[in-house]
Every structure is written in C-alpha cells, then in structure tokens.
DNA sequence: TGTACATCAGTGAACGCGCGTTCACTGATGTAC
DNA sequence: TGTACATCAGTGAACGCGCGTTCACTGATGTAC
C-alpha cells in the first residue's frame, strides 16, 4: 500500500550491477536521510511544544513547504506510527543491550558458535537473575527519563483520534521479551525458589500460557503472572516519575527506583547468583 | 484573583435575611448550576472527541457563544483545573466509601461519638486489612474503567502547555491517603507481619518519613516504601488496562487485576483478619 | 555516448476547518434608599 | 411600594493564529534504448 519501501526494494534488484556505490541509489539514500531527518525534527517538536505533533511545524523547521512531507509519509498518522515504532525499537535495544552485558558462561551453547570465553573478566553471569532484572530495569528507566516525550508516546494516554496499527505490536513487545526472558531463565534454573503461594485461578491459565508462548518463554502460569505484575510495577514506577508524580516527593529518583526494583526482584523470587 | 467564589460568599452574608429560599440567591444558584453544566458538557467532550478540550465545542453544545464561558472560567486552563480537581475528588470519594464499608469495631473510639454497633451484621471488620486493600483497589479501578478519560486526565501523560496549579495537590492525595491508612492501620495492629527484609537506605528515610507525615500516617520508612511500591503497582495496572495495553491479552480484566491485587497484599504483608 | 521518456521531490496556492481570547454592547436581575 | 443605579450573563464580531490535505505545476534525477 505505502510506497515508502519501493525505492529500497528497487535498489536491491540492481545491487549486483553497481559495485562501487553499494546497493541503494543516490535517490534512495537521500530519501532515507530525509525520512530520518523528518522523524528527528518531529521528535524535537514533541519535546519542545509538548506532545502535539504538527506536520506544518515539522515542515517549517525543515525549510520545506508542508505538502512536501507527503512525499515521505502519506499522512500525519503514518508519521506518528513511524515515531512510535522507532521509540519501541530504541527502548528495546536499550533493554537488550543491558541484558546482553551479562555473559553467557553457565548457560548451554546458546548464541551462535562464538562460545569463546568472555574477554571481559568482570562480566556478570547470566545466572545473576536479580542483577539482570535490575540492569534492564535501570536501562528502561534511563531511556524513559532521557526521552520523556517518546516514553509518553508509547506508554502514556492514548492519542486522541489515533489508533496504533498492528505493526506496532512486535516492536512493542521487545522490552517485555527481555524482562520475560530473565524470569524464564530463572525458572528454568531453579524454579523461582521463593515462589509465593498465590497461584492464579484456572480461568487465567490459558491466557497466561498464551502470553508466555507469545513472549517465547516457557514460564508456568504462576511465574508468568508474577512476571507481569513486576513488569506492570516497573512501568508504573517509571510513569509516575516521568509524568511528574514524584515531583516534590523524592529527590533521589534513581535511589527510590532502585529500592523498588530490588523489592520487586524479591517478590519475583529472583536471586543473585554469581 | 478569580471571581468565581464571590457570588457564594456574598450569598452567605445575606443568608440570615432570606429564611425561605435558604442561603444562596437565585443568581448564585443559577450560576452554580451553569458552572456544573459546563463541566459536565466538557467531560462529555473529553469522552467523545478524545482528550482535546475545546471551549468553543463546549459552548456550542450548550447553545452559547464561546465568549460566554468566560463569565464562568477565566480561561481554558482554569476549566481544566476544575475538571482535574473534580476528578480527583470523585475518585477520592469512591476510595473512601469503599474503605468506609468496613465497620469500626475492634478499633479505638475513632470516628466522632457515633459508636453504636453496626446496623449491618455482615459488615466487614476494619482489621481485615487485605480485604480493605482489595476493596479500595477494586473501587479505584472501577472508577477508572467507568471514566477512562477522567482517569487519563489525572494519571495520564501531562497535557501539553498545561501545568497543574498547587490547589490540585490536596485532592490528588485523597486516594493515596485511603490506601496509606490501610497499611498504617495494619502496621499499628500487628507490625506488618511478613515484612520483607529489604529495608530502604538511610538516604531515603527522611523523604519516606515526610511522605508518611504528609499522608497523616505514622508508618515506618520500610512500611511506607512497600506501601508506595504497592500503590505504584496498583495505578500501573489500571493504566495498563485503561490505556489499552491489555487489549488482546486478557479478557477477564477484573480477574487478572484481582489476582495482582491479592499478590501485592501478600507482598505488603497484609493479612485477612475476620 | 547521447537522446527521449519516466520517475520523483518539492512548490505555492487553496480548501475548509479549528482554536482561545478580547471587546463594546444589550437586557435582565438584584440592591439601596 | 417605587424609583435609580449597579451588577452580571450572554451576544456577536473580530483578531490572529493554528491545522491536515489536495492539486496542478516545475525541475531535477534516473533509466532504457
């Protein structure tokens, strides 16, 4: 439907003829740069003017006429969607990198064949489940605090008159997948030792299992329920901070958030295991 | 500064002369009704058009000219503030009523002198701390689900170009005070039995104590920290649901929320005690 | 290597709509003597 | 009980600004033969 990807697709088809200039044509590269620039300027506007996104304002800032933007995005809502997807991806990467900083030894031959011993001796163990939850939690918060308007875009109140299309769903899951993985690994390793005695009702089981499948973990329903509760708290805590509910309440925001995360890892039954 | 309250104040002064028609003059009563009607129509618009509040749209719906609204609210932002305060108060009342359904026996001579035995035999005991948390939690959620746009107004992303004035703070605390009271009562009664062993750092103590004072409880820092964490989760869970993050995930929203609440009362160390 | 044609980015004007706020005004309601 | 004056609600026009989207157009870049 949209013609955005056509240039790239076409470029791929002619890639073998142009050896020097790599795959994409000049036009395609300029187009990609322009598209990125539009998104960048749009984000600047979100940050500056509050959260109303205006095509005309973006065009003005780029020294173009507003109608020119329609060469890149078929409508304002499509631009919004692009920003939302980028935000989810950016947050997802931050979360994934924080978790990836924990090395692989102790796990089975997981990733590719590159099983050579870690080059950084101080790399934390992947079996330090509580440490991983803390690291990922802090990474998510740091991202949100650094980009509060992008955070509001994806975790704030729905935008009037806009409904996110289905293709926002996979990126939206990335941060959740990272958190879910930690709990799943913990359960696989030691069964989530101090599991609470509150088991979800049988009625909730099918959907909890479905969620675990969807996030590509194999945590049991009770573990999934506790994981979702802890994740709900995590984003709730960040929303409280980013949306201003901690103003004049806590000065040491990181310290307070850190305490909450630690408290919730205890709730989850995650243990340190170095 | 604002002239809104003047009519009422003036009416009070002449209250003793008019016996039949009570205190407020006709004009004052009509004015109060109009003010209420404007707020009602404004809320309808929030619910219908998404969350952009427009004075002109409100005026249109009331069959008035837009400038007429300036007789009632000096600006759009003041109307917004009024809506926000009303929303907090409405939610506060819902929370307070849910907690008040638990009778007083077992407590010291708390409320006024009306200590006659409860007329409803099935009234739950105030010492059922877990039950109270559940009841208040469900009341808050029910309010939010019934009025999602009002919920978004007070717990959603900040409104671009608007900053809430200080007089929104006391109403904003009403729901928190109700929740805090439960934990404080529990701690006074049995010291929060299954308290976690994670104590907040000394650095957080002053602010935690300050919060407890502000909410008029005397919970210790560890109890306050756990209470705030549970409250953060509670509003996080409601936000997830109201902002659409549970779509295509859970069908039994009440059941899922209920499980989370129960799980968090265990985290809090609240016990049933009938 | 050069010409002819297709693709595409960006322009500028316009459509049709929205908004908050100010201002001088008309009439009705309330108040003081 | 009646008159004179003050208060207040609501009007209608206007100011000055914003917005998303469409459309016919000009030129430049790319492509095929």
Tab-separated table of C-alpha atoms in Angstrom, chain A residues 33-273:
chain	number	residue	atom	x	y	z
A	33	UNK	CA	18.191	10.506	5.021
A	34	UNK	CA	15.258	12.839	4.528
A	35	UNK	CA	12.898	10.368	6.151
A	36	UNK	CA	15.199	10.070	9.137
A	37	UNK	CA	15.567	13.826	9.348
A	38	UNK	CA	11.807	14.324	9.318
A	39	UNK	CA	11.457	11.914	12.201
A	40	UNK	CA	14.255	13.608	14.089
A	41	UNK	CA	12.713	17.042	13.695
A	42	UNK	CA	9.306	15.655	14.638
A	43	UNK	CA	10.769	14.291	17.859
A	44	UNK	CA	12.351	17.645	18.600
A	45	UNK	CA	8.935	19.196	18.245
A	46	UNK	CA	7.354	16.673	20.551
A	47	UNK	CA	9.986	17.549	23.112
A	48	UNK	CA	9.650	21.298	22.668
A	49	UNK	CA	5.979	22.061	22.182
A	50	UNK	CA	4.534	19.424	24.386
A	51	UNK	CA	3.097	16.441	22.674
A	52	UNK	CA	1.036	17.782	19.797
A	53	UNK	CA	2.637	16.643	16.559
A	54	UNK	CA	2.169	19.079	13.689
A	55	UNK	CA	3.193	18.331	10.123
A	56	UNK	CA	3.304	22.026	9.313
A	57	UNK	CA	5.606	22.762	12.221
A	58	UNK	CA	7.940	19.979	11.157
A	59	UNK	CA	7.962	21.210	7.574
A	60	UNK	CA	8.600	24.769	8.734
A	61	UNK	CA	11.596	23.636	10.743
A	62	UNK	CA	12.994	21.788	7.773
A	63	UNK	CA	12.596	24.791	5.494
A	64	UNK	CA	10.095	22.993	3.347
A	65	UNK	CA	6.512	23.508	2.435
A	66	UNK	CA	4.139	21.313	4.401
A	67	UNK	CA	2.846	19.442	1.389
A	68	UNK	CA	6.362	18.188	0.654
A	69	UNK	CA	6.173	15.869	3.641
A	70	UNK	CA	3.538	13.875	1.823
A	71	UNK	CA	6.301	12.542	-0.410
A	72	UNK	CA	7.602	10.733	2.668
A	73	UNK	CA	4.596	9.968	4.804
A	74	UNK	CA	1.094	9.557	3.408
A	75	UNK	CA	-0.443	11.204	6.459
A	76	UNK	CA	0.253	12.596	9.885
A	77	UNK	CA	-0.847	9.356	11.491
A	78	UNK	CA	1.662	7.347	9.475
A	79	UNK	CA	4.418	9.627	10.709
A	80	UNK	CA	3.169	9.103	14.227
A	81	UNK	CA	3.231	5.363	13.717
A	82	UNK	CA	6.807	5.556	12.472
A	83	UNK	CA	7.817	7.522	15.561
A	84	UNK	CA	6.101	5.031	17.820
A	85	UNK	CA	7.803	2.075	16.183
A	86	UNK	CA	11.165	3.808	16.396
A	87	UNK	CA	10.579	4.542	20.061
A	88	UNK	CA	9.734	0.941	20.867
A	89	UNK	CA	12.738	-0.270	18.923
A	90	UNK	CA	15.041	2.199	20.585
A	91	UNK	CA	13.815	1.189	24.023
A	92	UNK	CA	14.002	-2.456	23.034
A	93	UNK	CA	17.621	-2.084	22.010
A	94	UNK	CA	18.463	-0.361	25.290
A	95	UNK	CA	16.886	-3.203	27.228
A	96	UNK	CA	18.526	-5.887	25.101
A	97	UNK	CA	21.947	-4.324	25.435
A	98	UNK	CA	21.631	-4.080	29.194
A	99	UNK	CA	20.801	-7.763	29.376
A	100	UNK	CA	23.456	-8.724	26.834
A	101	UNK	CA	26.103	-7.250	29.116
A	102	UNK	CA	25.686	-10.382	31.203
A	103	UNK	CA	27.879	-13.074	29.732
A	104	UNK	CA	26.868	-16.485	28.532
A	105	UNK	CA	29.016	-18.916	30.541
A	106	UNK	CA	26.965	-21.284	32.644
A	107	UNK	CA	24.234	-21.380	30.010
A	108	UNK	CA	24.110	-24.033	27.336
A	109	UNK	CA	25.696	-23.280	23.938
A	110	UNK	CA	23.124	-20.585	23.313
A	111	UNK	CA	24.191	-17.923	20.883
A	112	UNK	CA	25.726	-18.873	17.541
A	113	UNK	CA	29.046	-20.701	17.672
A	114	UNK	CA	31.004	-17.870	19.225
A	115	UNK	CA	31.467	-19.650	22.526
A	116	UNK	CA	34.942	-18.363	23.247
A	117	UNK	CA	35.392	-17.286	26.865
A	118	UNK	CA	34.338	-13.745	27.703
A	119	UNK	CA	37.033	-11.127	27.048
A	120	UNK	CA	35.860	-9.019	29.961
A	121	UNK	CA	36.648	-10.799	33.188
A	122	UNK	CA	34.237	-8.666	35.178
A	123	UNK	CA	31.302	-9.545	33.021
A	124	UNK	CA	28.425	-10.606	35.163
A	125	UNK	CA	26.973	-14.038	34.954
A	126	UNK	CA	23.715	-14.695	33.154
A	127	UNK	CA	22.635	-16.712	36.158
A	128	UNK	CA	22.577	-13.494	38.200
A	129	UNK	CA	18.875	-13.137	37.547
A	130	UNK	CA	18.223	-10.393	40.066
A	131	UNK	CA	21.183	-8.463	38.668
A	132	UNK	CA	19.817	-8.779	35.157
A	133	UNK	CA	16.368	-7.546	36.217
A	134	UNK	CA	17.955	-4.578	37.952
A	135	UNK	CA	20.175	-3.784	34.975
A	136	UNK	CA	17.360	-3.982	32.440
A	137	UNK	CA	15.016	-2.064	34.725
A	138	UNK	CA	17.516	0.744	35.134
A	139	UNK	CA	18.188	0.787	31.394
A	140	UNK	CA	14.488	1.172	30.646
A	141	UNK	CA	14.126	3.936	33.189
A	142	UNK	CA	17.225	5.741	31.914
A	143	UNK	CA	15.845	5.651	28.405
A	144	UNK	CA	12.486	6.992	29.577
A	145	UNK	CA	13.993	9.787	31.638
A	146	UNK	CA	16.231	10.791	28.739
A	147	UNK	CA	13.343	10.772	26.272
A	148	UNK	CA	10.229	11.542	28.289
A	149	UNK	CA	8.135	12.534	25.285
A	150	UNK	CA	8.946	9.369	23.420
A	151	UNK	CA	8.099	7.448	26.549
A	152	UNK	CA	4.759	9.265	26.788
A	153	UNK	CA	4.141	8.415	23.160
A	154	UNK	CA	4.302	4.708	23.846
A	155	UNK	CA	3.309	4.353	27.499
A	156	UNK	CA	1.141	7.415	28.084
A	157	UNK	CA	-2.506	8.131	27.500
A	158	UNK	CA	-3.816	7.192	24.068
A	159	UNK	CA	-3.520	9.939	21.467
A	160	UNK	CA	-6.937	11.411	20.578
A	161	UNK	CA	-8.124	10.261	17.180
A	162	UNK	CA	-5.220	7.893	16.647
A	163	UNK	CA	-5.205	4.135	16.949
A	164	UNK	CA	-1.942	2.274	16.601
A	165	UNK	CA	-1.855	-0.193	13.699
A	166	UNK	CA	-0.927	-3.839	14.160
A	167	UNK	CA	2.650	-3.429	13.012
A	168	UNK	CA	3.445	-1.588	16.236
A	169	UNK	CA	2.866	-4.789	18.188
A	170	UNK	CA	6.143	-6.638	17.571
A	171	UNK	CA	8.376	-3.678	18.497
A	172	UNK	CA	6.132	-3.014	21.493
A	173	UNK	CA	6.968	-6.456	22.789
A	174	UNK	CA	10.720	-6.130	22.627
A	175	UNK	CA	11.222	-4.662	26.095
A	176	UNK	CA	8.757	-7.137	27.544
A	177	UNK	CA	10.547	-10.023	25.897
A	178	UNK	CA	13.796	-9.048	27.586
A	179	UNK	CA	12.203	-8.946	31.012
A	180	UNK	CA	10.275	-12.147	30.396
A	181	UNK	CA	13.464	-13.949	29.386
A	182	UNK	CA	15.058	-13.214	32.733
A	183	UNK	CA	12.198	-14.734	34.676
A	184	UNK	CA	12.044	-17.679	32.302
A	185	UNK	CA	15.767	-18.332	32.715
A	186	UNK	CA	15.395	-18.129	36.473
A	187	UNK	CA	12.560	-20.595	36.479
A	188	UNK	CA	14.441	-22.964	34.196
A	189	UNK	CA	17.464	-22.786	36.513
A	190	UNK	CA	15.999	-23.061	39.981
A	191	UNK	CA	12.222	-22.978	39.686
A	192	UNK	CA	11.864	-19.469	41.069
A	193	UNK	CA	12.831	-20.502	44.577
A	194	UNK	CA	10.735	-18.376	46.863
A	195	UNK	CA	7.594	-18.527	44.789
A	196	UNK	CA	4.604	-17.012	46.531
A	197	UNK	CA	1.759	-19.344	47.416
A	198	UNK	CA	-0.767	-17.329	45.430
A	199	UNK	CA	-1.465	-19.267	42.272
A	200	UNK	CA	-3.582	-17.726	39.528
A	201	UNK	CA	-7.055	-19.146	39.055
A	202	UNK	CA	-7.579	-21.813	36.426
A	203	UNK	CA	-9.582	-19.290	34.457
A	204	UNK	CA	-6.464	-17.188	33.931
A	205	UNK	CA	-4.244	-20.103	32.955
A	206	UNK	CA	-4.995	-20.221	29.201
A	207	UNK	CA	-4.215	-16.565	28.678
A	208	UNK	CA	-1.130	-16.677	30.882
A	209	UNK	CA	0.141	-19.610	28.868
A	210	UNK	CA	-0.668	-17.783	25.661
A	211	UNK	CA	1.322	-14.780	26.842
A	212	UNK	CA	4.289	-16.969	27.742
A	213	UNK	CA	4.151	-18.530	24.277
A	214	UNK	CA	3.837	-15.149	22.662
A	215	UNK	CA	6.874	-13.830	24.523
A	216	UNK	CA	8.641	-17.034	23.583
A	217	UNK	CA	9.264	-18.165	27.121
A	218	UNK	CA	8.076	-21.323	28.810
A	219	UNK	CA	7.382	-19.938	32.221
A	220	UNK	CA	4.474	-21.562	34.053
A	221	UNK	CA	1.281	-19.570	34.677
A	222	UNK	CA	2.202	-18.601	38.231
A	223	UNK	CA	5.618	-17.398	37.114
A	224	UNK	CA	4.134	-15.544	34.177
A	225	UNK	CA	1.591	-13.845	36.428
A	226	UNK	CA	4.266	-12.706	38.850
A	227	UNK	CA	6.483	-11.572	35.989
A	228	UNK	CA	3.637	-9.489	34.521
A	229	UNK	CA	2.895	-7.995	37.919
A	230	UNK	CA	6.514	-6.978	38.378
A	231	UNK	CA	6.658	-5.567	34.842
A	232	UNK	CA	3.443	-3.657	35.477
A	233	UNK	CA	5.026	-2.176	38.563
A	234	UNK	CA	8.198	-1.325	36.659
A	235	UNK	CA	6.403	0.707	34.027
A	236	UNK	CA	4.084	2.137	36.659
A	237	UNK	CA	7.065	3.417	38.603
A	238	UNK	CA	8.606	4.968	35.509
A	239	UNK	CA	5.307	6.572	34.523
A	240	UNK	CA	4.960	8.057	37.996
A	241	UNK	CA	8.384	9.627	37.651
A	242	UNK	CA	8.151	10.734	34.019
A	243	UNK	CA	4.627	12.086	34.370
A	244	UNK	CA	5.618	14.197	37.317
A	245	UNK	CA	4.030	12.372	40.217
A	246	UNK	CA	7.313	12.254	42.141
A	247	UNK	CA	7.866	16.000	41.957
A	248	UNK	CA	8.365	17.402	45.443
A	249	UNK	CA	8.245	13.855	46.767
A	250	UNK	CA	11.558	12.161	46.059
A	251	UNK	CA	14.771	13.918	45.149
A	252	UNK	CA	16.860	10.767	44.753
A	253	UNK	CA	14.800	9.316	41.932
A	254	UNK	CA	17.331	6.653	40.992
A	255	UNK	CA	17.694	5.564	44.585
A	256	UNK	CA	13.967	5.253	45.080
A	257	UNK	CA	13.502	3.387	41.809
A	258	UNK	CA	16.393	1.104	42.669
A	259	UNK	CA	14.840	0.213	46.016
A	260	UNK	CA	11.542	-0.595	44.329
A	261	UNK	CA	13.250	-2.788	41.731
A	262	UNK	CA	15.127	-4.692	44.410
A	263	UNK	CA	11.980	-5.127	46.402
A	264	UNK	CA	10.206	-6.491	43.354
A	265	UNK	CA	13.008	-8.906	42.494
A	266	UNK	CA	12.469	-10.317	45.984
A	267	UNK	CA	8.740	-10.516	45.220
A	268	UNK	CA	9.600	-12.321	41.993
A	269	UNK	CA	11.897	-14.707	43.789
A	270	UNK	CA	14.874	-13.759	41.649
A	271	UNK	CA	18.195	-14.426	43.310
A	272	UNK	CA	21.695	-13.130	42.899
A	273	UNK	CA	23.894	-15.999	41.813
